[in-house]
N, C-alpha and C. Protein backbone atom coordinates (compact mmCIF):
# COMPACT_ATOMS: atom_id res chain seq x y z
N VAL A 1 18.46 17.80 -23.10
CA VAL A 1 17.78 17.16 -23.51
C VAL A 1 18.21 16.22 -21.46
N ARG A 2 17.19 16.07 -21.08
CA ARG A 2 17.34 15.30 -19.84
C ARG A 2 17.12 13.94 -19.84
N LYS A 3 17.96 13.23 -18.78
CA LYS A 3 17.79 12.42 -19.00
C LYS A 3 16.32 11.60 -17.47
N PRO A 4 15.61 10.76 -18.08
CA PRO A 4 14.61 10.55 -17.12
C PRO A 4 15.13 9.95 -16.09
N SER A 5 14.37 10.35 -14.79
CA SER A 5 15.17 9.72 -13.49
C SER A 5 14.03 8.59 -13.03
N ASN A 6 14.24 8.32 -12.49
CA ASN A 6 13.80 7.12 -11.35
C ASN A 6 12.14 7.50 -11.14
N SER A 7 11.81 8.96 -10.74
CA SER A 7 10.38 9.32 -10.40
C SER A 7 9.41 9.42 -11.81
N ASP A 8 10.49 9.75 -13.01
CA ASP A 8 9.89 9.67 -14.35
C ASP A 8 9.25 8.55 -14.51
N ASP A 9 10.25 7.42 -14.29
CA ASP A 9 9.66 5.97 -14.91
C ASP A 9 8.46 6.01 -13.74
N SER A 10 8.52 5.98 -12.32
CA SER A 10 7.57 5.77 -11.46
C SER A 10 6.03 6.31 -11.78
N LEU A 11 6.41 7.35 -12.39
CA LEU A 11 4.99 8.28 -12.41
C LEU A 11 4.52 7.86 -14.08
N VAL A 12 5.53 7.10 -15.40
CA VAL A 12 4.80 6.93 -16.02
C VAL A 12 3.96 5.18 -16.05
N GLU A 13 4.84 4.95 -15.01
CA GLU A 13 4.52 3.25 -14.21
C GLU A 13 2.77 3.02 -13.87
N LEU A 14 3.18 4.55 -12.92
CA LEU A 14 1.87 4.32 -12.27
C LEU A 14 0.57 5.30 -12.76
N LEU A 15 0.89 5.66 -13.97
CA LEU A 15 -0.32 6.35 -15.10
C LEU A 15 -0.69 5.22 -15.88
N GLY A 16 0.21 4.27 -16.39
CA GLY A 16 0.11 3.00 -17.24
C GLY A 16 -0.79 2.12 -16.36
N LEU A 17 -0.28 1.76 -15.03
CA LEU A 17 -1.69 1.02 -13.83
C LEU A 17 -3.08 1.92 -14.24
N LEU A 18 -3.18 2.93 -13.47
CA LEU A 18 -4.18 3.52 -13.85
C LEU A 18 -4.72 3.19 -14.97
N ASP A 19 -4.22 3.39 -16.13
CA ASP A 19 -5.24 3.91 -17.22
C ASP A 19 -6.37 1.80 -17.56
N GLU A 20 -4.97 0.94 -17.10
CA GLU A 20 -5.30 -0.43 -17.38
C GLU A 20 -6.87 -0.57 -15.95
N GLU A 21 -6.51 -0.01 -15.01
CA GLU A 21 -7.37 -0.59 -14.02
C GLU A 21 -8.46 0.16 -14.08
N LEU A 22 -8.68 1.51 -14.97
CA LEU A 22 -9.64 1.83 -15.24
C LEU A 22 -10.06 1.40 -16.35
N GLN A 23 -9.74 0.63 -17.25
CA GLN A 23 -10.25 0.09 -18.37
C GLN A 23 -11.10 -1.43 -17.96
N GLY A 24 -10.58 -1.42 -17.11
CA GLY A 24 -10.90 -2.83 -16.14
C GLY A 24 -12.38 -2.53 -15.26
N LEU A 25 -12.70 -1.30 -15.18
CA LEU A 25 -14.05 -1.05 -14.47
C LEU A 25 -15.41 -1.33 -15.57
N ASP A 26 -16.33 -1.18 -14.80
CA ASP A 26 -17.73 -1.29 -15.88
C ASP A 26 -17.99 0.39 -16.56
N ARG A 27 -18.12 0.07 -17.90
CA ARG A 27 -18.23 1.48 -18.70
C ARG A 27 -18.87 2.12 -17.76
N GLU A 28 -20.36 2.63 -17.38
CA GLU A 28 -20.95 3.33 -16.42
C GLU A 28 -19.72 3.84 -14.82
N LEU A 29 -19.15 2.99 -14.36
CA LEU A 29 -18.05 3.56 -13.14
C LEU A 29 -17.12 4.76 -14.01
N ARG A 30 -16.55 4.08 -14.51
CA ARG A 30 -15.56 4.63 -15.56
C ARG A 30 -15.20 6.11 -16.10
N GLU A 31 -16.81 6.03 -16.89
CA GLU A 31 -17.39 7.38 -17.37
C GLU A 31 -17.52 8.51 -16.39
N VAL A 32 -17.90 8.03 -14.89
CA VAL A 32 -18.30 9.65 -14.15
C VAL A 32 -16.54 9.44 -13.65
N ILE A 33 -16.09 8.63 -13.40
CA ILE A 33 -14.57 8.83 -12.82
C ILE A 33 -13.82 9.82 -13.87
N VAL A 34 -14.01 9.29 -15.22
CA VAL A 34 -13.34 10.28 -16.33
C VAL A 34 -13.92 11.58 -15.90
N LEU A 35 -14.95 12.02 -15.97
CA LEU A 35 -15.41 12.93 -16.22
C LEU A 35 -15.45 13.97 -15.17
N CYS A 36 -15.52 13.43 -14.14
CA CYS A 36 -15.28 14.04 -12.99
C CYS A 36 -14.09 14.21 -11.95
N CYS A 37 -13.59 13.26 -12.24
CA CYS A 37 -12.08 13.05 -11.22
C CYS A 37 -10.95 13.18 -12.19
N LEU A 38 -10.97 12.91 -13.99
CA LEU A 38 -9.99 13.42 -14.58
C LEU A 38 -9.92 14.85 -15.41
N GLU A 39 -11.38 15.11 -15.94
CA GLU A 39 -11.61 15.93 -17.07
C GLU A 39 -12.45 17.33 -16.18
N GLY A 40 -12.67 16.87 -14.55
CA GLY A 40 -12.88 18.44 -14.18
C GLY A 40 -14.18 18.32 -14.03
N GLU A 41 -15.03 17.75 -15.02
CA GLU A 41 -16.58 18.18 -14.34
C GLU A 41 -17.09 18.70 -13.15
N THR A 42 -18.10 18.71 -13.35
CA THR A 42 -19.06 18.73 -12.01
C THR A 42 -20.03 17.50 -12.26
N GLN A 43 -20.68 17.56 -10.84
CA GLN A 43 -21.15 16.00 -10.57
C GLN A 43 -22.68 16.70 -11.70
N ASP A 44 -23.23 17.46 -11.67
CA ASP A 44 -24.28 18.21 -12.04
C ASP A 44 -23.73 18.01 -13.65
N GLU A 45 -22.98 18.54 -14.10
CA GLU A 45 -23.00 18.70 -15.71
C GLU A 45 -22.45 16.93 -16.31
N ALA A 46 -21.81 16.16 -15.43
CA ALA A 46 -21.44 14.58 -15.61
C ALA A 46 -22.97 14.41 -15.29
N ALA A 47 -23.89 14.29 -15.05
CA ALA A 47 -25.69 13.63 -14.72
C ALA A 47 -26.14 14.21 -15.95
N LYS A 48 -25.89 15.69 -16.47
CA LYS A 48 -26.76 15.98 -17.82
C LYS A 48 -26.01 15.83 -18.91
N GLN A 49 -24.89 15.38 -19.28
CA GLN A 49 -24.28 14.72 -20.29
C GLN A 49 -24.65 13.45 -20.75
N ILE A 50 -24.55 12.36 -19.49
CA ILE A 50 -24.36 11.16 -19.76
C ILE A 50 -25.89 11.08 -19.01
N GLY A 51 -27.22 11.70 -19.19
CA GLY A 51 -28.37 11.46 -18.85
C GLY A 51 -29.07 11.09 -17.60
N VAL A 52 -28.45 10.74 -16.77
CA VAL A 52 -28.70 10.07 -14.99
C VAL A 52 -28.89 10.90 -14.20
N SER A 53 -29.11 10.56 -12.55
CA SER A 53 -29.47 11.96 -11.90
C SER A 53 -28.16 12.08 -11.46
N LYS A 54 -27.83 13.41 -10.70
CA LYS A 54 -26.69 13.44 -9.77
C LYS A 54 -26.48 12.60 -8.80
N SER A 55 -27.44 11.92 -8.00
CA SER A 55 -27.28 11.10 -7.28
C SER A 55 -26.74 9.78 -7.65
N THR A 56 -26.87 9.25 -8.84
CA THR A 56 -26.43 8.39 -9.42
C THR A 56 -25.02 8.77 -10.12
N VAL A 57 -24.80 9.55 -10.73
CA VAL A 57 -23.16 9.70 -10.81
C VAL A 57 -22.24 9.91 -9.34
N ARG A 58 -22.84 10.37 -8.22
CA ARG A 58 -22.19 10.41 -6.63
C ARG A 58 -21.89 9.19 -6.64
N ARG A 59 -23.24 8.04 -6.51
CA ARG A 59 -23.07 6.23 -6.27
C ARG A 59 -21.82 6.28 -7.07
N ARG A 60 -22.14 6.25 -8.17
CA ARG A 60 -20.82 5.48 -8.76
C ARG A 60 -19.68 5.71 -8.92
N ILE A 61 -19.40 7.12 -8.38
CA ILE A 61 -18.17 7.40 -8.39
C ILE A 61 -17.55 7.36 -7.39
N GLU A 62 -18.20 6.91 -6.17
CA GLU A 62 -18.30 6.54 -5.42
C GLU A 62 -17.64 4.96 -5.62
N SER A 63 -18.90 4.11 -5.79
CA SER A 63 -18.15 2.82 -6.27
C SER A 63 -17.14 2.32 -6.72
N GLY A 64 -16.89 3.14 -8.19
CA GLY A 64 -16.23 3.30 -9.19
C GLY A 64 -14.22 3.75 -8.35
N LEU A 65 -14.26 4.63 -7.32
CA LEU A 65 -13.24 5.25 -6.88
C LEU A 65 -12.83 3.69 -5.88
N ALA A 66 -14.01 3.59 -4.67
CA ALA A 66 -13.78 2.46 -3.76
C ALA A 66 -12.99 0.95 -4.93
N GLU A 67 -13.50 0.78 -6.13
CA GLU A 67 -12.95 -0.35 -6.91
C GLU A 67 -11.39 -0.21 -7.08
N LEU A 68 -11.29 1.53 -7.30
CA LEU A 68 -10.02 1.70 -8.07
C LEU A 68 -8.71 1.05 -6.98
N ARG A 69 -9.61 1.53 -5.56
CA ARG A 69 -8.71 1.84 -4.13
C ARG A 69 -8.51 -0.07 -3.69
N SER A 70 -9.74 -0.67 -4.49
CA SER A 70 -9.44 -2.44 -4.02
C SER A 70 -8.33 -2.94 -5.06
N ARG A 71 -8.26 -2.30 -6.46
CA ARG A 71 -7.40 -3.30 -7.76
C ARG A 71 -6.22 -2.52 -7.26
N PHE A 72 -5.71 -0.97 -6.77
CA PHE A 72 -4.35 -0.64 -6.14
C PHE A 72 -4.12 -1.42 -4.92
N ARG A 73 -4.60 -2.09 -4.05
CA ARG A 73 -4.02 -2.61 -3.23
C ARG A 73 -3.51 -3.97 -3.44
N ARG A 74 -4.05 -4.47 -4.70
CA ARG A 74 -3.27 -5.65 -4.90
C ARG A 74 -2.30 -5.85 -5.78
N HIS A 75 -1.45 -4.55 -6.11
CA HIS A 75 -0.56 -4.20 -6.78
C HIS A 75 0.51 -3.52 -5.74
N GLY A 76 0.03 -3.15 -4.37
CA GLY A 76 0.88 -2.74 -2.99
C GLY A 76 0.53 -1.81 -3.32
N LEU A 77 -0.28 -1.00 -3.75
CA LEU A 77 -0.49 0.56 -3.78
C LEU A 77 -1.91 0.83 -2.48
N VAL A 78 -2.09 2.03 -1.67
CA VAL A 78 -2.38 2.78 -1.03
C VAL A 78 -3.05 3.53 -1.30
N VAL A 79 -4.05 3.77 -1.47
CA VAL A 79 -4.85 5.62 -2.22
C VAL A 79 -5.81 5.76 -1.10
N PRO A 80 -5.22 7.06 -0.55
CA PRO A 80 -6.59 7.43 0.90
C PRO A 80 -7.67 7.87 0.08
N ALA A 81 -8.99 7.38 0.71
CA ALA A 81 -9.98 7.98 0.20
C ALA A 81 -9.78 10.03 -0.10
N PHE A 82 -10.52 9.96 -0.80
CA PHE A 82 -11.12 11.63 -1.01
C PHE A 82 -11.90 12.04 -0.47
């Protein structure tokens, strides 16, 4: 059994922060971020799944990622634009 390193602790902390900040997003933004950015669905697939246009999915992803970047900055983290 290996002892967790500081980097393991940092990763756990970062993932916890990501989960917390995702939960703070509006449902519509969180939904597309999870589908497209975390689960790997395409924008077309996500649009069909939730019943909106691809342009709506794209706009929600952009808004959601911008909001997450802003929330991370408040914690002193800088996340590059994708």
